[in-house]
Amino acid sequence: MRVLRVGERALLVELADGAAAEAFHAELLRRRAAGALPGVREIVPAARTVLLDGVPEPARLAAELPGWEPGPRHARVGGVVEVPVRYDGPDLAGVAARWGVSPAEAVRIHSSAEFRVAFCGFAPGFGYLTGLGARYEVPRRATPRTAVPAGAVALAGPYTGVYPRSSPGGWQLIGTTDAVLWDTAREPAALLSPGTRVRFTPAAAPSAGTGAGR
């Protein structure tokens, strides 16, 4: 762990890897919920760092942090957000082949896992979710798509993500959801924020003749 001062009231904590960053972020959330981090306004995780902003005594906290022993990375804090998914993505069969299973079994594996939002980025409302385990990591596509539709559920490396809006992207698309990931009229605007527990639940695909689809 390396703790860096950022301005007058912030600390940037660098961790060894993503798992360590998730565990440290979870520990910060637990301690803040218990009232042990008074005055800290924001806790912002990233792939291998966590930023604490609004720290009343940054020098004191910076000296304490290396001595902390983080608890479980995926501690069960708060409720679970369920995201209904139609597992109809164009890359589902390819992902299943990489896993050495049938597409139906790939759906079962993905929908039976409990995920946690490790951090957010790329676009407003886009969360990087972990929970599948190393054996199910998949590479990004060799050629990114110029347009991925909003609501696409996708995999890349150790992460699952949902595109909140149409954009270019190179992740493997395994499904679609009608869930609204980012809504400025909602509080909070993001459906998925760091630390949120998430489950993807299989939803029936639209039947032929309904006029639904993309």
CSV table of C-alpha atoms in Angstrom, one decimal:
chain,number,residue,atom,x,y,z
A,1,MET,CA,0.0,0.0,0.0
A,2,ARG,CA,1.2,3.5,-0.8
A,3,VAL,CA,-0.7,6.6,0.5
A,4,LEU,CA,-0.3,9.9,-1.4
A,5,ARG,CA,-1.5,13.3,-0.4
A,6,VAL,CA,-3.8,15.0,-3.0
A,7,GLY,CA,-4.3,18.7,-2.3
A,8,GLU,CA,-5.1,19.7,1.3
A,9,ARG,CA,-7.9,17.3,2.2
A,10,ALA,CA,-7.6,14.2,0.1
A,11,LEU,CA,-5.6,11.0,0.1
A,12,LEU,CA,-5.0,8.6,-2.8
A,13,VAL,CA,-4.3,5.0,-1.7
A,14,GLU,CA,-2.5,2.8,-4.2
A,15,LEU,CA,-3.0,-1.0,-3.8
A,16,ALA,CA,-1.3,-4.0,-5.2
A,17,ASP,CA,-4.1,-5.1,-7.5
A,18,GLY,CA,-7.8,-5.0,-8.1
A,19,ALA,CA,-8.7,-7.5,-5.4
A,20,ALA,CA,-6.7,-5.5,-2.8
A,21,ALA,CA,-8.5,-2.3,-3.9
A,22,GLU,CA,-11.9,-3.9,-3.6
A,23,ALA,CA,-11.1,-5.2,-0.1
A,24,PHE,CA,-9.8,-1.9,1.0
A,25,HIS,CA,-12.8,0.0,-0.4
A,26,ALA,CA,-15.2,-2.5,1.4
A,27,GLU,CA,-13.3,-1.8,4.6
A,28,LEU,CA,-13.6,1.9,4.2
A,29,LEU,CA,-17.4,1.6,3.6
A,30,ARG,CA,-17.7,-0.5,6.7
A,31,ARG,CA,-15.8,1.9,8.9
A,32,ARG,CA,-17.7,4.9,7.5
A,33,ALA,CA,-21.0,3.2,8.2
A,34,ALA,CA,-19.8,2.6,11.8
A,35,GLY,CA,-18.9,6.3,12.2
A,36,ALA,CA,-15.1,5.8,12.2
A,37,LEU,CA,-14.4,8.1,9.3
A,38,PRO,CA,-16.0,11.4,10.3
A,39,GLY,CA,-15.8,14.2,7.8
A,40,VAL,CA,-14.8,12.1,4.8
A,41,ARG,CA,-17.1,13.3,2.0
A,42,GLU,CA,-16.2,10.9,-0.8
A,43,ILE,CA,-14.7,7.5,-1.2
A,44,VAL,CA,-13.9,6.8,-4.9
A,45,PRO,CA,-12.5,3.4,-5.9
A,46,ALA,CA,-10.7,2.7,-9.2
A,47,ALA,CA,-9.0,-0.4,-10.7
A,48,ARG,CA,-6.1,-0.3,-8.2
A,49,THR,CA,-6.6,2.9,-6.1
A,50,VAL,CA,-9.1,4.4,-3.7
A,51,LEU,CA,-9.4,8.2,-3.3
A,52,LEU,CA,-10.6,9.7,0.0
A,53,ASP,CA,-11.8,13.3,-0.2
A,54,GLY,CA,-12.7,15.7,2.6
A,55,VAL,CA,-10.3,14.1,5.1
A,56,PRO,CA,-10.1,16.4,8.2
A,57,GLU,CA,-6.6,15.2,9.3
A,58,PRO,CA,-5.0,13.7,6.3
A,59,ALA,CA,-1.5,13.3,7.9
A,60,ARG,CA,-2.9,11.3,10.8
A,61,LEU,CA,-5.1,9.1,8.6
A,62,ALA,CA,-2.3,8.5,6.1
A,63,ALA,CA,-0.2,7.2,9.0
A,64,GLU,CA,-3.0,4.9,10.2
A,65,LEU,CA,-4.1,3.3,6.9
A,66,PRO,CA,-1.1,0.9,6.3
A,67,GLY,CA,-1.9,-0.8,9.6
A,68,TRP,CA,-5.5,-1.6,8.7
A,69,GLU,CA,-6.5,-5.2,8.2
A,70,PRO,CA,-9.3,-5.2,5.6
A,71,GLY,CA,-12.2,-7.6,6.1
A,72,PRO,CA,-13.8,-9.8,3.4
A,73,ARG,CA,-13.7,-8.2,0.0
A,74,HIS,CA,-17.4,-9.2,-0.7
A,75,ALA,CA,-18.9,-8.5,2.6
A,76,ARG,CA,-22.7,-8.6,2.5
A,77,VAL,CA,-23.6,-5.0,3.1
A,78,GLY,CA,-26.9,-3.6,1.8
A,79,GLY,CA,-29.4,-5.2,-0.5
A,80,VAL,CA,-29.0,-6.7,-3.9
A,81,VAL,CA,-29.9,-4.9,-7.1
A,82,GLU,CA,-31.4,-7.4,-9.5
A,83,VAL,CA,-30.9,-6.6,-13.2
A,84,PRO,CA,-33.2,-8.6,-15.6
A,85,VAL,CA,-31.3,-9.8,-18.7
A,86,ARG,CA,-32.2,-11.3,-22.0
A,87,TYR,CA,-29.2,-13.5,-22.7
A,88,ASP,CA,-29.4,-12.9,-26.4
A,89,GLY,CA,-26.0,-11.2,-27.1
A,90,PRO,CA,-24.1,-11.9,-30.3
A,91,ASP,CA,-21.0,-13.1,-28.4
A,92,LEU,CA,-22.7,-15.5,-26.0
A,93,ALA,CA,-21.9,-18.6,-28.0
A,94,GLY,CA,-18.2,-17.5,-28.3
A,95,VAL,CA,-18.0,-16.8,-24.5
A,96,ALA,CA,-19.5,-20.2,-23.8
A,97,ALA,CA,-17.0,-21.9,-26.1
A,98,ARG,CA,-14.1,-20.2,-24.3
A,99,TRP,CA,-15.6,-21.5,-21.0
A,100,GLY,CA,-16.0,-25.0,-22.5
A,101,VAL,CA,-19.7,-25.1,-21.8
A,102,SER,CA,-23.0,-24.7,-23.7
A,103,PRO,CA,-24.6,-21.3,-24.1
A,104,ALA,CA,-27.3,-22.4,-21.6
A,105,GLU,CA,-24.7,-23.4,-19.1
A,106,ALA,CA,-22.9,-20.0,-19.6
A,107,VAL,CA,-26.2,-18.3,-18.8
A,108,ARG,CA,-26.6,-20.4,-15.6
A,109,ILE,CA,-23.0,-19.6,-14.5
A,110,HIS,CA,-23.4,-15.8,-15.1
A,111,SER,CA,-26.9,-15.5,-13.6
A,112,SER,CA,-26.0,-17.6,-10.5
A,113,ALA,CA,-23.1,-15.4,-9.5
A,114,GLU,CA,-23.4,-12.5,-7.1
A,115,PHE,CA,-21.5,-9.5,-8.3
A,116,ARG,CA,-20.1,-6.4,-6.7
A,117,VAL,CA,-19.5,-3.0,-8.3
A,118,ALA,CA,-15.7,-2.6,-7.9
A,119,PHE,CA,-15.6,0.9,-9.4
A,120,CYS,CA,-17.3,3.1,-12.0
A,121,GLY,CA,-15.9,4.8,-15.1
A,122,PHE,CA,-15.9,5.0,-18.9
A,123,ALA,CA,-19.3,6.6,-19.0
A,124,PRO,CA,-21.8,7.9,-16.4
A,125,GLY,CA,-23.5,4.9,-14.9
A,126,PHE,CA,-21.0,2.3,-16.1
A,127,GLY,CA,-19.9,0.0,-13.3
A,128,TYR,CA,-17.1,-2.6,-13.4
A,129,LEU,CA,-18.5,-5.6,-11.7
A,130,THR,CA,-16.5,-8.5,-10.3
A,131,GLY,CA,-17.8,-11.9,-9.1
A,132,LEU,CA,-17.2,-14.6,-11.8
A,133,GLY,CA,-13.8,-15.7,-10.8
A,134,ALA,CA,-10.5,-16.0,-12.8
A,135,ARG,CA,-11.4,-19.0,-14.8
A,136,TYR,CA,-14.2,-17.1,-16.6
A,137,GLU,CA,-12.2,-14.1,-17.7
A,138,VAL,CA,-12.5,-13.4,-21.4
A,139,PRO,CA,-10.5,-11.0,-23.6
A,140,ARG,CA,-11.9,-8.0,-25.3
A,141,ARG,CA,-12.8,-8.4,-29.0
A,142,ALA,CA,-9.9,-8.0,-31.4
A,143,THR,CA,-12.0,-5.5,-33.3
A,144,PRO,CA,-14.2,-3.2,-31.2
A,145,ARG,CA,-17.7,-2.4,-32.4
A,146,THR,CA,-18.4,1.1,-33.6
A,147,ALA,CA,-21.7,1.1,-31.7
A,148,VAL,CA,-22.8,-1.0,-28.8
A,149,PRO,CA,-26.5,-0.5,-27.9
A,150,ALA,CA,-27.6,0.9,-24.5
A,151,GLY,CA,-28.4,-1.9,-22.1
A,152,ALA,CA,-25.9,-4.3,-23.5
A,153,VAL,CA,-24.6,-6.7,-20.9
A,154,ALA,CA,-20.9,-7.5,-21.6
A,155,LEU,CA,-17.8,-9.2,-20.3
A,156,ALA,CA,-14.1,-8.2,-20.6
A,157,GLY,CA,-11.2,-9.5,-18.5
A,158,PRO,CA,-12.5,-10.1,-14.9
A,159,TYR,CA,-15.4,-7.7,-15.3
A,160,THR,CA,-19.1,-7.6,-16.2
A,161,GLY,CA,-20.6,-4.3,-17.3
A,162,VAL,CA,-23.8,-2.8,-18.7
A,163,TYR,CA,-23.6,-0.1,-21.3
A,164,PRO,CA,-25.7,2.8,-20.0
A,165,ARG,CA,-25.9,4.4,-23.5
A,166,SER,CA,-24.9,3.6,-27.0
A,167,SER,CA,-21.2,3.9,-27.6
A,168,PRO,CA,-18.2,2.2,-29.3
A,169,GLY,CA,-17.0,-0.8,-27.3
A,170,GLY,CA,-14.9,-3.9,-27.4
A,171,TRP,CA,-16.4,-6.0,-24.7
A,172,GLN,CA,-18.0,-9.4,-25.4
A,173,LEU,CA,-21.8,-8.9,-25.6
A,174,ILE,CA,-23.8,-11.7,-23.9
A,175,GLY,CA,-27.2,-10.1,-23.3
A,176,THR,CA,-29.4,-7.0,-23.0
A,177,THR,CA,-31.4,-5.3,-20.3
A,178,ASP,CA,-34.1,-2.6,-20.1
A,179,ALA,CA,-32.8,-1.4,-16.8
A,180,VAL,CA,-31.9,2.3,-16.8
A,181,LEU,CA,-28.3,2.6,-15.6
A,182,TRP,CA,-28.1,6.4,-15.5
A,183,ASP,CA,-31.0,8.8,-14.9
A,184,THR,CA,-30.4,12.4,-13.8
A,185,ALA,CA,-34.0,12.7,-12.6
A,186,ARG,CA,-33.2,9.9,-10.1
A,187,GLU,CA,-31.4,10.1,-6.8
A,188,PRO,CA,-28.8,8.8,-7.0
A,189,ALA,CA,-28.6,9.0,-10.8
A,190,ALA,CA,-26.5,5.8,-11.1
A,191,LEU,CA,-28.3,2.5,-10.6
A,192,LEU,CA,-25.0,0.8,-9.8
A,193,SER,CA,-22.5,2.6,-7.5
A,194,PRO,CA,-19.2,1.2,-6.0
A,195,GLY,CA,-19.9,-1.5,-3.4
A,196,THR,CA,-23.4,-2.3,-4.7
A,197,ARG,CA,-24.2,-6.0,-4.8
A,198,VAL,CA,-25.8,-7.1,-8.1
A,199,ARG,CA,-27.4,-10.2,-9.5
A,200,PHE,CA,-28.4,-10.7,-13.2
A,201,THR,CA,-31.7,-12.6,-13.6
A,202,PRO,CA,-32.6,-14.3,-16.8
A,203,ALA,CA,-35.6,-12.7,-18.5
A,204,ALA,CA,-37.6,-14.2,-21.4
A,205,ALA,CA,-36.6,-12.9,-24.8
A,206,PRO,CA,-39.4,-11.2,-26.8
A,207,SER,CA,-41.4,-13.7,-28.8
A,208,ALA,CA,-41.6,-13.5,-32.6
A,209,GLY,CA,-44.3,-11.3,-33.8
A,210,THR,CA,-44.3,-8.8,-30.9
A,211,GLY,CA,-42.4,-6.2,-32.8
A,212,ALA,CA,-39.8,-6.0,-30.0
A,213,GLY,CA,-36.1,-6.1,-30.6
A,214,ARG,CA,-33.3,-4.0,-32.0
